[in-house]
Every structure is written in C-alpha cells, then in structure tokens.
C-alpha cells in the first residue's frame, strides 16, 4: 500500500521593520489562507506512483524502462536582476538562496534508462509518458546524450516567459487530485491557475526506485514537484486557500513561515526562524479549566502553529553584486560571420579584486570559499542550438583561456542545420584563472594584505575568455541572414572540501585533528545532504560533479539584458536567399556543364595527340 501525497509550503518573508505582507495570514485546524505579498514561496509535492501514473498515461507499464526523468522550466526573472531592472533598492542579501532550486531559464527534459534498457526504448516510452504535456511537439530524435542522461532544451523567448499551457493544466489537475470535496477541488484549481501564471521555476522529477531485487515489495516509485515563486512574484496574486483533507492517509500538509536571521547567517549557512503548522494538526487540542474545548469550531481564527528554527546550507548560491561580488557580461564579437567569437568578461564593485597575473596571463580571482580548506574551480556551461557548434579538435591542453571538459550532442562538423535533428549540444568548459595562493589567506579565509604584489596587475578589461564557435549551413530563405540566439552561459565556481588541505592544517598545527574531523562531518552530512529545500538532480549537469559540491553562480550584467528580459545572446549569420536559388542553380549547372565539356575536350585532345604521336613513331620506323 502506498503512502499519502505530501505537500509542503515554505515561505520566506522580507524582514523589513514595516513588513505587513503576512498580517492577514490565517492558520487554523481546518484551513490556511496565504495572502498575496512580497515574499518567496516554495511548494513541494511528493506523489506515490499510484497517485500520479494514470494521469500521465493509461498504460503505466511505460514507466518501467525509465530510471529517472525530469522536466524543468525557468522564467528569466532572477530576483537580483529583476530588482535592478525595476530600480528597487531593497536589501536582497541571501534572499535568493534559500528556496530556489537551481533551474536554468528555458524548458528542459532529462531522462535516464534503467539498467539494460536502450536509449531508443527509453525515448519511445518517455514520449508516450509525457505525450499529454508535450507543448513543443518534442520528438525522440531531438534528444542528445551526455554522461548523465538524454536531454532536450528549448530557450526561445516564449518558452521562458510563461509556463507552457499543457504542462500548467496537467499540474493543476495533479495538484488538486487529492481534494475530495468538489468545492475544495474547484477552489484549488482556481488558486493554482493564478499562481502558475506567475511561477518563477518548476522542477518535476520522477524516480524509479524499483529494481529486480525489490519487485513485488511496496512500490517505491515517486514523483516530486517543486514550484518556486521569487520575491515579488506574488504581489498581485489573490490569496491562496489550503483546506484540510479528512483522510490523512490520502494527503498530509505542512507549512513553514520564516525570516532569515541575518545576524546569524552567512553566504553558506542560513538561519531561518518562524512558525510551522500541519494539516491535520499534530498539536494537541487545548481545553478551558472546566474541560470545555478552547475553540468552538475547527475553523477558529486562532493560530494553530509552533515556533521553528533551523539552518539550511544552499548547494546553489547566487553571488550578489550588491555585496561586492563580480558580475559577468557575454556577447558575440562583431563582425560575426560564419565563425562567431563569443566573449565573456567580468566586472564588479571591487575592481581591486580583478587582477591579471603577469607571468601566466590569467585572471587572478578570489575564490568564494576558504582556499585553505576548499578546492574551487571556475566553469562555464553552454547549451548551444544546432545552428552553432564547438569543434573539440581545436582544444588542446595549452589552448587559450578555457579547457574543454566535454561537448555532447550535435557535434557532426559537416552536417547542415536542416540535416541535424538534435536540438543542439551541451558544452562544459573549465576557465583557466590563476587561483590565489592559499598562503595569502588566514585560517578564516580572509585575504591578507600582500607584501609583494608585483606578479599581479590591475586588469581594466577583465576578459575571462573568447570562445570560437562555428555555424552550420542554413536552408535558403527570403532574407540573406539568419537571426538566432544562444542562452547565456552559466558561469560558476564549483567548490568542494579538500581533505588534503585539512590534513595539512592539522600537520601545521593550525587546527586540531578533532576540529578537522568535525568540519568534515558537518560539511558532508549537515550542510549538503540534509537541506530539505533543495536536492541534487543527478540527470542534469549537476550529476557530473560530486555530491558535496557547492556552486556559486555569477549574475549577468544588467546592461546585457534586453527589454524583454530574455537571457540570451543574439547572433546573425549569412545564408542563401530563396530568390537567388534559381540563379544559383542555373549558374551551378552552367559551371558543371562547362567543366564537363572542358574536361571532355581535354580528353579528346589528349587522345588525339597520343594517337598522332604513335602514328609519327610508326612512320619513322617504317622509313
């Protein structure tokens, strides 16, 4: 027998002194009412297999060959950039780190087969499973394969502006399927119909935990849905009503309303304090002295909740420019042509933190975690449409400012765009920066004043790298140019605890052995694996990194963002005009025929010359 559907709502409100966002919050034993306001919200649902499978497809055996699949969607409405675009001066420190599961702007599908199943079988079954929510008409031939999974990606403006309609309708039906009362079900659908129009990101994840060894046991397959609204997204949305379901074996609900204690929080550790409640409530009912119930009805307006405080350590952290962190800019260098150069530069408030090493020629950047204890590397992740591609043969160990970790997908160097069914390609690059010497930092990770800084020069241009791409031949059209775009690369630090560095600190007597062991245990167990708000998605690019990696993402420069807030870099490449096609055909035919006639003439002349030479020799012999 499967367990209940689980629904958890987490809200983080701004801690402004005059904040009244949650004044009309209602938490009782029968229902909750969440008002509109300027706060973050995450809704997380967990569905047992028998509660969701038939809503996808009637033939639920189609799930058998799928080990994992995920659909992710993200609007480009990064809280930091959006606030800057709106010119709103609000303290955003850490607010974008606590609830937001890292989801790229755009629409992504990931899938991984069970052991023994082929990619063709996986994709055929997957297309059947997601057929009713396939807004973009995705076909199996469009998927590419990387070390983690098969995947599809779409980041055109329409896919990043609002949740696709079929997917939105499916989510409404699934989320509200646990409601027994028809009245409550209609209220639920109306509320989530409005909420989903303002959604910031979605992650829908299926996990097949069945194996040959546990078949016949309880069905362990489940579906997790994580919905996220960033700060400001719910300001103009009507209040949400959440009702209690009488059968708690069918559905359980939990809510947490928190603020961030900035005095006890850091970039890596957030201290959340507030209240939590459950439906049905696990709090014991209260009685008057005479034994009568304290509340006359379950719908009493009195708050039914308890105080809660806990720490979370985000795995994905956005580096806040207002805190002095660097931002990046990306663009295609002009003129673009058939082999466009994509350039990424960095800038920030702390210009003295941008140095270029005169010996290596690399930028000397300060890592986000203590280099005496952590290893950090800088990466850039591209998702290129099939119009453009990287040539892996152009990368060598000493090539430029980037090193190719891997490129997967449409990598045929000769195929034209119209003969390339795959959506495009993934590329992960390691950016060759000059790491700061750990000896320049104290035991707390603070950068110390340098006695001799002759090896580092100020760098005004701060170019991280320039990447050469290649364009595919396009089909002819009415215009001589093809206008396209790529998603801006994700530029990030990836850091993990270095046991070697910790052991060195112990050997040097800077920390004790038991302190090093405590750091290891805290990092591996408390900080990463026990974050209830965000779990690793192994079928995405996260899967190429270790489980205890922490990611620090750079924010794109606001001046790079176009008026429609699309997270893209545009390019223009030449192509043939349809009006010139007949002329080109005729010209090509004339050239081919002329060439054949020329070759035929040469062949005839050569044959005649040879024949004449032979005759001449025979005549001489006869004389």
PDB file of N, CA and C in Angstrom, residues 365-367 369-372 436-448:
ATOM      1  N   UNK A 365      41.633  35.467  -9.490  1.00  0.00           N
ATOM      2  CA  UNK A 365      40.347  35.713  -8.841  1.00  0.00           C
ATOM      3  C   UNK A 365      40.319  35.112  -7.447  1.00  0.00           C
ATOM      4  N   UNK A 366      39.609  35.779  -6.558  1.00  0.00           N
ATOM      5  CA  UNK A 366      39.455  35.298  -5.190  1.00  0.00           C
ATOM      6  C   UNK A 366      38.319  34.280  -5.142  1.00  0.00           C
ATOM      7  N   UNK A 367      38.576  33.048  -4.722  1.00  0.00           N
ATOM      8  CA  UNK A 367      37.518  32.030  -4.685  1.00  0.00           C
ATOM      9  C   UNK A 367      36.478  32.356  -3.617  1.00  0.00           C
ATOM     10  N   UNK A 369      35.108  30.319  -1.400  1.00  0.00           N
ATOM     11  CA  UNK A 369      35.255  29.563  -0.156  1.00  0.00           C
ATOM     12  C   UNK A 369      36.713  29.572   0.269  1.00  0.00           C
ATOM     13  N   UNK A 370      36.921  29.369   1.546  1.00  0.00           N
ATOM     14  CA  UNK A 370      38.244  29.433   2.145  1.00  0.00           C
ATOM     15  C   UNK A 370      39.219  28.499   1.425  1.00  0.00           C
ATOM     16  N   UNK A 371      40.222  29.044   0.686  1.00  0.00           N
ATOM     17  CA  UNK A 371      41.117  28.187  -0.092  1.00  0.00           C
ATOM     18  C   UNK A 371      42.072  27.363   0.762  1.00  0.00           C
ATOM     19  N   UNK A 372      42.119  27.642   2.055  1.00  0.00           N
ATOM     20  CA  UNK A 372      42.925  26.797   2.936  1.00  0.00           C
ATOM     21  C   UNK A 372      42.225  25.471   3.224  1.00  0.00           C
ATOM     22  N   UNK A 436      44.234  32.257  -6.390  1.00  0.00           N
ATOM     23  CA  UNK A 436      45.010  32.936  -5.352  1.00  0.00           C
ATOM     24  C   UNK A 436      45.777  31.899  -4.535  1.00  0.00           C
ATOM     25  N   UNK A 437      46.979  32.260  -4.161  1.00  0.00           N
ATOM     26  CA  UNK A 437      47.794  31.391  -3.319  1.00  0.00           C
ATOM     27  C   UNK A 437      47.126  31.261  -1.957  1.00  0.00           C
ATOM     28  N   UNK A 438      46.855  30.020  -1.490  1.00  0.00           N
ATOM     29  CA  UNK A 438      46.238  29.853  -0.158  1.00  0.00           C
ATOM     30  C   UNK A 438      47.009  30.534   0.960  1.00  0.00           C
ATOM     31  N   UNK A 439      48.322  30.729   0.767  1.00  0.00           N
ATOM     32  CA  UNK A 439      49.114  31.391   1.801  1.00  0.00           C
ATOM     33  C   UNK A 439      48.743  32.865   1.947  1.00  0.00           C
ATOM     34  N   UNK A 440      47.993  33.404   0.962  1.00  0.00           N
ATOM     35  CA  UNK A 440      47.561  34.792   1.043  1.00  0.00           C
ATOM     36  C   UNK A 440      46.336  34.956   1.947  1.00  0.00           C
ATOM     37  N   UNK A 441      45.792  33.835   2.440  1.00  0.00           N
ATOM     38  CA  UNK A 441      44.593  33.861   3.274  1.00  0.00           C
ATOM     39  C   UNK A 441      44.921  33.405   4.686  1.00  0.00           C
ATOM     40  N   UNK A 442      44.161  33.955   5.657  1.00  0.00           N
ATOM     41  CA  UNK A 442      44.332  33.465   7.015  1.00  0.00           C
ATOM     42  C   UNK A 442      43.455  32.240   7.223  1.00  0.00           C
ATOM     43  N   UNK A 443      43.444  31.690   8.421  1.00  0.00           N
ATOM     44  CA  UNK A 443      42.726  30.450   8.710  1.00  0.00           C
ATOM     45  C   UNK A 443      41.227  30.602   8.536  1.00  0.00           C
ATOM     46  N   UNK A 444      40.728  31.857   8.605  1.00  0.00           N
ATOM     47  CA  UNK A 444      39.301  32.118   8.421  1.00  0.00           C
ATOM     48  C   UNK A 444      38.926  32.406   6.974  1.00  0.00           C
ATOM     49  N   UNK A 445      39.922  32.333   6.076  1.00  0.00           N
ATOM     50  CA  UNK A 445      39.639  32.562   4.668  1.00  0.00           C
ATOM     51  C   UNK A 445      39.671  34.011   4.259  1.00  0.00           C
ATOM     52  N   UNK A 446      40.149  34.909   5.134  1.00  0.00           N
ATOM     53  CA  UNK A 446      40.214  36.328   4.798  1.00  0.00           C
ATOM     54  C   UNK A 446      41.509  36.617   4.038  1.00  0.00           C
ATOM     55  N   UNK A 447      41.392  37.350   2.930  1.00  0.00           N
ATOM     56  CA  UNK A 447      42.551  37.706   2.115  1.00  0.00           C
ATOM     57  C   UNK A 447      43.409  38.709   2.863  1.00  0.00           C
ATOM     58  N   UNK A 448      44.689  38.381   3.000  1.00  0.00           N
ATOM     59  CA  UNK A 448      45.609  39.236   3.739  1.00  0.00           C
ATOM     60  C   UNK A 448      46.280  40.244   2.800  1.00  0.00           C
TER      61      UNK A 448
END
